[in-house]
Amino acid sequence: MANTNIPDIFSEFQGFMSNEQESREKIRNTVKDIEQQAREVLAILQNIHLETGIRDIPESCVQARKGFENAKAKYSELSEIIPDGQFYRYHEHWRFVTQRLVFLISLTIYLETGRLATREEVAQVLGMKTDRKDGFVLDLEDYLVGLLQMASELARFAVNSVTAGDYTRPIAISKFVTELNSGFRLLNLKNDGLRKRFDVLKYDVKKIEEVVYDLSIRGLCPKPPAVASEPGEIAAGGSKGDNEKV
C-alpha cells in the first residue's frame, strides 16, 4: 500500500527548516548589532594607548560602560530568539563577539579598580547568567578567552605607559598579569583553541617583565616608601634624629 503520508511528512520538514532559517537570520542580524557595539567600545578604549590617553582613562571607562549597556539590550533581544534548551545549538553565532566583550569589560574593570573581573561580574554587565539551567549564559570558555585577550592588551599598555611617562603602571600590570598566569596554570586545559591561546600568555608575561626590567636598570622604577623602624621616624626616609632640634 502506498504511503499517502509522505507529502505531509515532508511538508512538516519544510516548515521546520523555514523556521530554523528565520531564527538564524534574526540571530545574525542581532549579532551584527552587538559586533558594532563591541567595535565602538574597542575604539574608545584604544585611547588609553595614546600619549595623552592615560589621564582620560576615567572618561574612557564611562563611555565604554554606555556601550556595554547597548550590548546588554541586544543580548536581551538575542535571548528571546533562542528556543528554550537550544543555547549551544546557536552559540557559534555570538561566541567570538562575546569573547571580545569579555575582554573589553575585563579591561574596563581593571582600569577602574586594578583587579580581575569575575565571571559573574562580566555576565551581569551583559545581562547573562552563569548557570546553564538559567538559560542564556556566559560560557566559561568565552570568559577565559576574553581574559587572555585582556592580558595581551595590558602587555601593550605597559609599553605605551612608559612612552607616556608613567613608570608605576607597568609594575602594577606585571604583578596582575603574573598572578593571572598563575591562575591559568591551575587549570587542566586540553590541547584546543583555549590551550593555544593560553600559550600566548607566557609571551605577554615576558614582554611586561622586560619593560619592568628596562625601567629598573635605567633607575626609573619608583622606589617603595621606607618603613619607619620606630615611633616618630619619618617614613619618607628621614631619621628621628634628623628632625629633632638640639
GROMACS .gro file of N, CA and C in nm, residues 8-145:
model
  414
    8ASP      N    1   0.275   1.493   0.355
    8ASP     CA    2   0.253   1.562   0.482
    8ASP      C    3   0.378   1.564   0.568
    9ILE      N    4   0.451   1.451   0.566
    9ILE     CA    5   0.574   1.441   0.646
    9ILE      C    6   0.676   1.543   0.599
   10PHE      N    7   0.695   1.551   0.466
   10PHE     CA    8   0.796   1.643   0.413
   10PHE      C    9   0.750   1.788   0.419
   11SER      N   10   0.622   1.808   0.418
   11SER     CA   11   0.570   1.943   0.437
   11SER      C   12   0.603   1.991   0.579
   12GLU      N   13   0.594   1.900   0.674
   12GLU     CA   14   0.630   1.933   0.811
   12GLU      C   15   0.778   1.964   0.822
   13PHE      N   16   0.860   1.886   0.752
   13PHE     CA   17   1.005   1.912   0.750
   13PHE      C   18   1.033   2.052   0.696
   14GLN      N   19   0.965   2.088   0.589
   14GLN     CA   20   0.987   2.218   0.527
   14GLN      C   21   0.951   2.332   0.624
   15GLY      N   22   0.845   2.312   0.699
   15GLY     CA   23   0.806   2.412   0.798
   15GLY      C   24   0.913   2.429   0.904
   16PHE      N   25   0.969   2.316   0.948
   16PHE     CA   26   1.076   2.320   1.048
   16PHE      C   27   1.198   2.393   0.994
   17MET      N   28   1.236   2.361   0.868
   17MET     CA   29   1.354   2.422   0.807
   17MET      C   30   1.334   2.571   0.786
   18SER      N   31   1.214   2.611   0.750
   18SER     CA   32   1.185   2.754   0.730
   18SER      C   33   1.195   2.831   0.860
   19ASN      N   34   1.143   2.773   0.967
   19ASN     CA   35   1.151   2.837   1.098
   19ASN      C   36   1.295   2.847   1.146
   20GLU      N   37   1.371   2.740   1.117
   20GLU     CA   38   1.512   2.738   1.154
   20GLU      C   39   1.588   2.849   1.082
   21GLN      N   40   1.562   2.862   0.953
   21GLN     CA   41   1.631   2.964   0.872
   21GLN      C   42   1.593   3.104   0.919
   22GLU      N   43   1.468   3.123   0.953
   22GLU     CA   44   1.422   3.253   1.001
   22GLU      C   45   1.487   3.289   1.134
   23SER      N   46   1.499   3.190   1.223
   23SER     CA   47   1.563   3.214   1.353
   23SER      C   48   1.710   3.251   1.335
   24ARG      N   49   1.779   3.179   1.249
   24ARG     CA   50   1.921   3.207   1.227
   24ARG      C   51   1.941   3.345   1.166
   25GLU      N   52   1.850   3.386   1.080
   25GLU     CA   53   1.862   3.519   1.019
   25GLU      C   54   1.843   3.627   1.126
   26LYS      N   55   1.748   3.607   1.214
   26LYS     CA   56   1.727   3.703   1.324
   26LYS      C   57   1.850   3.708   1.415
   27ILE      N   58   1.906   3.590   1.441
   27ILE     CA   59   2.026   3.583   1.525
   27ILE      C   60   2.141   3.658   1.460
   28ARG      N   61   2.164   3.635   1.331
   28ARG     CA   62   2.275   3.701   1.261
   28ARG      C   63   2.260   3.853   1.264
   29ASN      N   64   2.138   3.902   1.244
   29ASN     CA   65   2.116   4.046   1.244
   29ASN      C   66   2.141   4.106   1.382
   30THR      N   67   2.098   4.037   1.486
   30THR     CA   68   2.118   4.086   1.621
   30THR      C   69   2.266   4.083   1.659
   31VAL      N   70   2.335   3.976   1.618
   31VAL     CA   71   2.478   3.965   1.647
   31VAL      C   72   2.556   4.075   1.575
   32LYS      N   73   2.514   4.113   1.457
   32LYS     CA   74   2.580   4.223   1.385
   32LYS      C   75   2.571   4.351   1.466
   33ASP      N   76   2.457   4.374   1.529
   33ASP     CA   77   2.441   4.493   1.614
   33ASP      C   78   2.533   4.487   1.735
   34ILE      N   79   2.547   4.367   1.794
   34ILE     CA   80   2.637   4.351   1.908
   34ILE      C   81   2.781   4.374   1.866
   35GLU      N   82   2.818   4.323   1.750
   35GLU     CA   83   2.954   4.342   1.698
   35GLU      C   84   2.984   4.490   1.677
   36GLN      N   85   2.884   4.564   1.631
   36GLN     CA   86   2.903   4.707   1.611
   36GLN      C   87   2.929   4.777   1.744
   37GLN      N   88   2.855   4.739   1.847
   37GLN     CA   89   2.877   4.796   1.980
   37GLN      C   90   3.017   4.762   2.031
   38ALA      N   91   3.061   4.639   2.008
   38ALA     CA   92   3.194   4.597   2.052
   38ALA      C   93   3.302   4.678   1.981
   39ARG      N   94   3.284   4.703   1.851
   39ARG     CA   95   3.382   4.784   1.777
   39ARG      C   96   3.389   4.926   1.831
   40GLU      N   97   3.274   4.982   1.864
   40GLU     CA   98   3.272   5.118   1.917
   40GLU      C   99   3.341   5.127   2.053
   41VAL      N  100   3.317   5.028   2.139
   41VAL     CA  101   3.383   5.027   2.270
   41VAL      C  102   3.534   5.008   2.254
   42LEU      N  103   3.573   4.921   2.162
   42LEU     CA  104   3.715   4.898   2.137
   42LEU      C  105   3.783   5.028   2.094
   43ALA      N  106   3.717   5.102   2.007
   43ALA     CA  107   3.772   5.230   1.961
   43ALA      C  108   3.789   5.327   2.077
   44ILE      N  109   3.695   5.326   2.170
   44ILE     CA  110   3.703   5.414   2.287
   44ILE      C  111   3.821   5.376   2.375
   45LEU      N  112   3.836   5.247   2.403
   45LEU     CA  113   3.940   5.202   2.495
   45LEU      C  114   4.079   5.204   2.432
   46GLN      N  115   4.086   5.213   2.300
   46GLN     CA  116   4.217   5.227   2.237
   46GLN      C  117   4.283   5.359   2.271
   47ASN      N  118   4.204   5.454   2.321
   47ASN     CA  119   4.259   5.584   2.358
   47ASN      C  120   4.360   5.573   2.471
   48ILE      N  121   4.353   5.466   2.550
   48ILE     CA  122   4.447   5.453   2.661
   48ILE      C  123   4.590   5.439   2.612
   49HIS      N  124   4.607   5.400   2.487
   49HIS     CA  125   4.741   5.381   2.433
   49HIS      C  126   4.801   5.510   2.378
   50LEU      N  127   4.722   5.615   2.371
   50LEU     CA  128   4.774   5.743   2.326
   50LEU      C  129   4.856   5.807   2.437
   51GLU      N  130   4.948   5.894   2.400
   51GLU     CA  131   5.036   5.955   2.498
   51GLU      C  132   4.958   6.036   2.602
   52THR      N  133   4.847   6.095   2.558
   52THR     CA  134   4.766   6.174   2.650
   52THR      C  135   4.646   6.096   2.702
   53GLY      N  136   4.637   5.968   2.665
   53GLY     CA  137   4.518   5.890   2.698
   53GLY      C  138   4.508   5.844   2.841
   54ILE      N  139   4.622   5.835   2.912
   54ILE     CA  140   4.620   5.785   3.049
   54ILE      C  141   4.536   5.873   3.139
   55ARG      N  142   4.548   6.003   3.122
   55ARG     CA  143   4.470   6.092   3.209
   55ARG      C  144   4.321   6.089   3.175
   56ASP      N  145   4.289   6.038   3.057
   56ASP     CA  146   4.148   6.031   3.015
   56ASP      C  147   4.085   5.895   3.043
   57ILE      N  148   4.156   5.808   3.116
   57ILE     CA  149   4.105   5.673   3.143
   57ILE      C  150   3.968   5.674   3.211
   58PRO      N  151   3.945   5.755   3.314
   58PRO     CA  152   3.811   5.754   3.377
   58PRO      C  153   3.699   5.785   3.278
   59GLU      N  154   3.718   5.883   3.193
   59GLU     CA  155   3.615   5.918   3.095
   59GLU      C  156   3.599   5.807   2.992
   60SER      N  157   3.708   5.746   2.951
   60SER     CA  158   3.701   5.634   2.855
   60SER      C  159   3.620   5.519   2.913
   61CYS      N  160   3.638   5.493   3.041
   61CYS     CA  161   3.563   5.385   3.107
   61CYS      C  162   3.415   5.417   3.113
   62VAL      N  163   3.383   5.543   3.139
   62VAL     CA  164   3.242   5.585   3.143
   62VAL      C  165   3.177   5.564   3.006
   63GLN      N  166   3.248   5.603   2.902
   63GLN     CA  167   3.194   5.586   2.767
   63GLN      C  168   3.182   5.439   2.730
   64ALA      N  169   3.278   5.358   2.774
   64ALA     CA  170   3.274   5.214   2.747
   64ALA      C  171   3.152   5.151   2.815
   65ARG      N  172   3.122   5.194   2.935
   65ARG     CA  173   3.007   5.141   3.010
   65ARG      C  174   2.877   5.166   2.934
   66LYS      N  175   2.866   5.280   2.869
   66LYS     CA  176   2.747   5.310   2.790
   66LYS      C  177   2.733   5.211   2.674
   67GLY      N  178   2.846   5.179   2.612
   67GLY     CA  179   2.845   5.080   2.505
   67GLY      C  180   2.804   4.943   2.554
   68PHE      N  181   2.847   4.907   2.675
   68PHE     CA  182   2.809   4.777   2.732
   68PHE      C  183   2.658   4.770   2.757
   69GLU      N  184   2.601   4.882   2.797
   69GLU     CA  185   2.456   4.885   2.819
   69GLU      C  186   2.381   4.859   2.689
   70ASN      N  187   2.430   4.916   2.579
   70ASN     CA  188   2.368   4.892   2.448
   70ASN      C  189   2.382   4.746   2.407
   71ALA      N  190   2.499   4.690   2.433
   71ALA     CA  191   2.521   4.548   2.401
   71ALA      C  192   2.431   4.460   2.485
   72LYS      N  193   2.413   4.496   2.611
   72LYS     CA  194   2.327   4.420   2.701
   72LYS      C  195   2.184   4.413   2.648
   73ALA      N  196   2.135   4.526   2.595
   73ALA     CA  197   2.000   4.529   2.539
   73ALA      C  198   1.988   4.435   2.419
   74LYS      N  199   2.092   4.428   2.340
   74LYS     CA  200   2.091   4.340   2.223
   74LYS      C  201   2.099   4.192   2.263
   75TYR      N  202   2.175   4.163   2.368
   75TYR     CA  203   2.179   4.026   2.418
   75TYR      C  204   2.042   3.984   2.471
   76SER      N  205   1.971   4.079   2.529
   76SER     CA  206   1.836   4.050   2.576
   76SER      C  207   1.745   4.012   2.459
   77GLU      N  208   1.759   4.086   2.349
   77GLU     CA  209   1.683   4.052   2.228
   77GLU      C  210   1.723   3.914   2.177
   78LEU      N  211   1.851   3.886   2.182
   78LEU     CA  212   1.902   3.757   2.134
   78LEU      C  213   1.846   3.642   2.216
   79SER      N  214   1.838   3.661   2.346
   79SER     CA  215   1.788   3.554   2.433
   79SER      C  216   1.642   3.521   2.404
   80GLU      N  217   1.567   3.619   2.352
   80GLU     CA  218   1.427   3.596   2.319
   80GLU      C  219   1.412   3.513   2.192
   81ILE      N  220   1.514   3.519   2.107
   81ILE     CA  221   1.509   3.446   1.980
   81ILE      C  222   1.543   3.299   1.998
   82ILE      N  223   1.636   3.270   2.090
   82ILE     CA  224   1.685   3.133   2.108
   82ILE      C  225   1.579   3.047   2.175
   83PRO      N  226   1.540   2.936   2.113
   83PRO     CA  227   1.442   2.845   2.175
   83PRO      C  228   1.496   2.789   2.306
   84ASP      N  229   1.409   2.759   2.397
   84ASP     CA  230   1.449   2.703   2.527
   84ASP      C  231   1.531   2.575   2.509
   85GLY      N  232   1.642   2.569   2.581
   85GLY     CA  233   1.724   2.449   2.579
   85GLY      C  234   1.813   2.433   2.457
   86GLN      N  235   1.819   2.536   2.370
   86GLN     CA  236   1.898   2.524   2.247
   86GLN      C  237   2.009   2.628   2.240
   87PHE      N  238   2.055   2.674   2.354
   87PHE     CA  239   2.160   2.776   2.359
   87PHE      C  240   2.283   2.735   2.279
   88TYR      N  241   2.333   2.615   2.308
   88TYR     CA  242   2.459   2.573   2.244
   88TYR      C  243   2.441   2.531   2.098
   89ARG      N  244   2.320   2.517   2.054
   89ARG     CA  245   2.297   2.488   1.913
   89ARG      C  246   2.332   2.609   1.827
   90TYR      N  247   2.312   2.729   1.883
   90TYR     CA  248   2.335   2.853   1.808
   90TYR      C  249   2.454   2.933   1.862
   91HIS      N  250   2.519   2.881   1.962
   91HIS     CA  251   2.623   2.955   2.033
   91HIS      C  252   2.733   3.007   1.942
   92GLU      N  253   2.768   2.935   1.838
   92GLU     CA  254   2.876   2.976   1.748
   92GLU      C  255   2.852   3.113   1.687
   93HIS      N  256   2.726   3.152   1.674
   93HIS     CA  257   2.695   3.280   1.610
   93HIS      C  258   2.750   3.398   1.690
   94TRP      N  259   2.748   3.390   1.823
   94TRP     CA  260   2.791   3.504   1.904
   94TRP      C  261   2.911   3.474   1.991
   95ARG      N  262   2.975   3.360   1.972
   95ARG     CA  263   3.087   3.321   2.058
   95ARG      C  264   3.203   3.421   2.051
   96PHE      N  265   3.243   3.458   1.929
   96PHE     CA  266   3.361   3.544   1.914
   96PHE      C  267   3.336   3.686   1.963
   97VAL      N  268   3.218   3.739   1.935
   97VAL     CA  269   3.190   3.876   1.982
   97VAL      C  270   3.176   3.878   2.134
   98THR      N  271   3.127   3.770   2.192
   98THR     CA  272   3.117   3.763   2.338
   98THR      C  273   3.256   3.760   2.401
   99GLN      N  274   3.346   3.684   2.342
   99GLN     CA  275   3.484   3.680   2.391
   99GLN      C  276   3.546   3.819   2.387
  100ARG      N  277   3.519   3.891   2.279
  100ARG     CA  278   3.574   4.027   2.268
  100ARG      C  279   3.514   4.118   2.374
  101LEU      N  280   3.386   4.106   2.399
  101LEU     CA  281   3.322   4.190   2.500
  101LEU      C  282   3.370   4.154   2.641
  102VAL      N  283   3.397   4.026   2.665
  102VAL     CA  284   3.455   3.987   2.794
  102VAL      C  285   3.590   4.057   2.812
  103PHE      N  286   3.669   4.058   2.708
  103PHE     CA  287   3.800   4.125   2.711
  103PHE      C  288   3.782   4.274   2.740
  104LEU      N  289   3.687   4.339   2.674
  104LEU     CA  290   3.667   4.482   2.691
  104LEU      C  291   3.612   4.516   2.830
  105ILE      N  292   3.519   4.434   2.878
  105ILE     CA  293   3.463   4.457   3.011
  105ILE      C  294   3.569   4.434   3.118
  106SER      N  295   3.647   4.326   3.103
  106SER     CA  296   3.752   4.295   3.199
  106SER      C  297   3.858   4.405   3.201
  107LEU      N  298   3.891   4.455   3.083
  107LEU     CA  299   3.988   4.565   3.074
  107LEU      C  300   3.934   4.690   3.143
  108THR      N  301   3.807   4.720   3.121
  108THR     CA  302   3.746   4.837   3.183
  108THR      C  303   3.747   4.826   3.335
  109ILE      N  304   3.709   4.710   3.385
  109ILE     CA  305   3.707   4.690   3.530
  109ILE      C  306   3.848   4.696   3.588
  110TYR      N  307   3.946   4.645   3.515
  110TYR     CA  308   4.085   4.656   3.561
  110TYR      C  309   4.128   4.803   3.567
  111LEU      N  310   4.095   4.878   3.463
  111LEU     CA  311   4.132   5.020   3.461
  111LEU      C  312   4.064   5.098   3.572
  112GLU      N  313   3.944   5.055   3.608
  112GLU     CA  314   3.869   5.123   3.714
  112GLU      C  315   3.916   5.085   3.854
  113THR      N  316   3.951   4.958   3.872
  113THR     CA  317   3.975   4.907   4.007
  113THR      C  318   4.112   4.840   4.027
  114GLY      N  319   4.178   4.801   3.918
  114GLY     CA  320   4.306   4.732   3.930
  114GLY      C  321   4.294   4.585   3.967
  115ARG      N  322   4.174   4.529   3.953
  115ARG     CA  323   4.155   4.388   3.990
  115ARG      C  324   4.092   4.310   3.875
  116LEU      N  325   4.086   4.179   3.895
  116LEU     CA  326   4.030   4.090   3.794
  116LEU      C  327   3.877   4.088   3.802
  117ALA      N  328   3.812   4.103   3.688
  117ALA     CA  329   3.666   4.093   3.682
  117ALA      C  330   3.626   3.946   3.691
  118THR      N  331   3.531   3.915   3.777
  118THR     CA  332   3.484   3.777   3.789
  118THR      C  333   3.389   3.745   3.674
  119ARG      N  334   3.368   3.617   3.655
  119ARG     CA  335   3.273   3.573   3.552
  119ARG      C  336   3.134   3.627   3.581
  120GLU      N  337   3.097   3.628   3.709
  120GLU     CA  338   2.965   3.678   3.749
  120GLU      C  339   2.950   3.826   3.718
  121GLU      N  340   3.056   3.904   3.741
  121GLU     CA  341   3.050   4.047   3.711
  121GLU      C  342   3.031   4.072   3.563
  122VAL      N  343   3.110   4.003   3.482
  122VAL     CA  344   3.101   4.022   3.337
  122VAL      C  345   2.963   3.981   3.287
  123ALA      N  346   2.914   3.867   3.337
  123ALA     CA  347   2.782   3.820   3.297
  123ALA      C  348   2.674   3.923   3.333
  124GLN      N  349   2.687   3.984   3.448
  124GLN     CA  350   2.589   4.083   3.491
  124GLN      C  351   2.590   4.205   3.399
  125VAL      N  352   2.708   4.248   3.357
  125VAL     CA  353   2.719   4.362   3.266
  125VAL      C  354   2.646   4.334   3.136
  126LEU      N  355   2.650   4.209   3.090
  126LEU     CA  356   2.588   4.171   2.963
  126LEU      C  357   2.447   4.116   2.980
  127GLY      N  358   2.400   4.109   3.104
  127GLY     CA  359   2.266   4.058   3.127
  127GLY      C  360   2.255   3.908   3.110
  128MET      N  361   2.366   3.837   3.133
  128MET     CA  362   2.369   3.692   3.118
  128MET      C  363   2.370   3.622   3.254
  129LYS      N  364   2.361   3.490   3.251
  129LYS     CA  365   2.371   3.407   3.370
  129LYS      C  366   2.500   3.327   3.363
  130THR      N  367   2.529   3.255   3.472
  130THR     CA  368   2.648   3.171   3.473
  130THR      C  369   2.616   3.024   3.491
  131ASP      N  370   2.489   2.991   3.507
  131ASP     CA  371   2.447   2.852   3.524
  131ASP      C  372   2.359   2.812   3.404
  132ARG      N  373   2.392   2.700   3.342
  132ARG     CA  374   2.320   2.657   3.222
  132ARG      C  375   2.170   2.643   3.244
  133LYS      N  376   2.133   2.603   3.362
  133LYS     CA  377   1.990   2.582   3.386
  133LYS      C  378   1.911   2.712   3.385
  134ASP      N  379   1.984   2.825   3.393
  134ASP     CA  380   1.916   2.955   3.395
  134ASP      C  381   1.891   3.010   3.254
  135GLY      N  382   1.938   2.937   3.153
  135GLY     CA  383   1.910   2.979   3.016
  135GLY      C  384   2.029   3.039   2.945
  136PHE      N  385   2.019   3.168   2.913
  136PHE     CA  386   2.122   3.236   2.833
  136PHE      C  387   2.242   3.267   2.921
  137VAL      N  388   2.353   3.197   2.899
  137VAL     CA  389   2.466   3.204   2.991
  137VAL      C  390   2.591   3.261   2.925
  138LEU      N  391   2.682   3.307   3.011
  138LEU     CA  392   2.816   3.342   2.968
  138LEU      C  393   2.900   3.215   2.977
  139ASP      N  394   2.932   3.158   2.863
  139ASP     CA  395   3.007   3.033   2.859
  139ASP      C  396   3.143   3.052   2.926
  140LEU      N  397   3.185   2.953   3.005
  140LEU     CA  398   3.310   2.964   3.080
  140LEU      C  399   3.429   2.982   2.987
  141GLU      N  400   3.433   2.908   2.877
  141GLU     CA  401   3.546   2.920   2.785
  141GLU      C  402   3.551   3.059   2.722
  142ASP      N  403   3.434   3.117   2.692
  142ASP     CA  404   3.431   3.253   2.637
  142ASP      C  405   3.490   3.351   2.737
  143TYR      N  406   3.457   3.331   2.864
  143TYR     CA  407   3.511   3.418   2.969
  143TYR      C  408   3.663   3.406   2.977
  144LEU      N  409   3.714   3.284   2.976
  144LEU     CA  410   3.858   3.262   2.988
  144LEU      C  411   3.934   3.317   2.868
  145VAL      N  412   3.881   3.298   2.749
  145VAL     CA  413   3.946   3.351   2.628
  145VAL      C  414   3.950   3.504   2.635
   0.00000   0.00000   0.00000
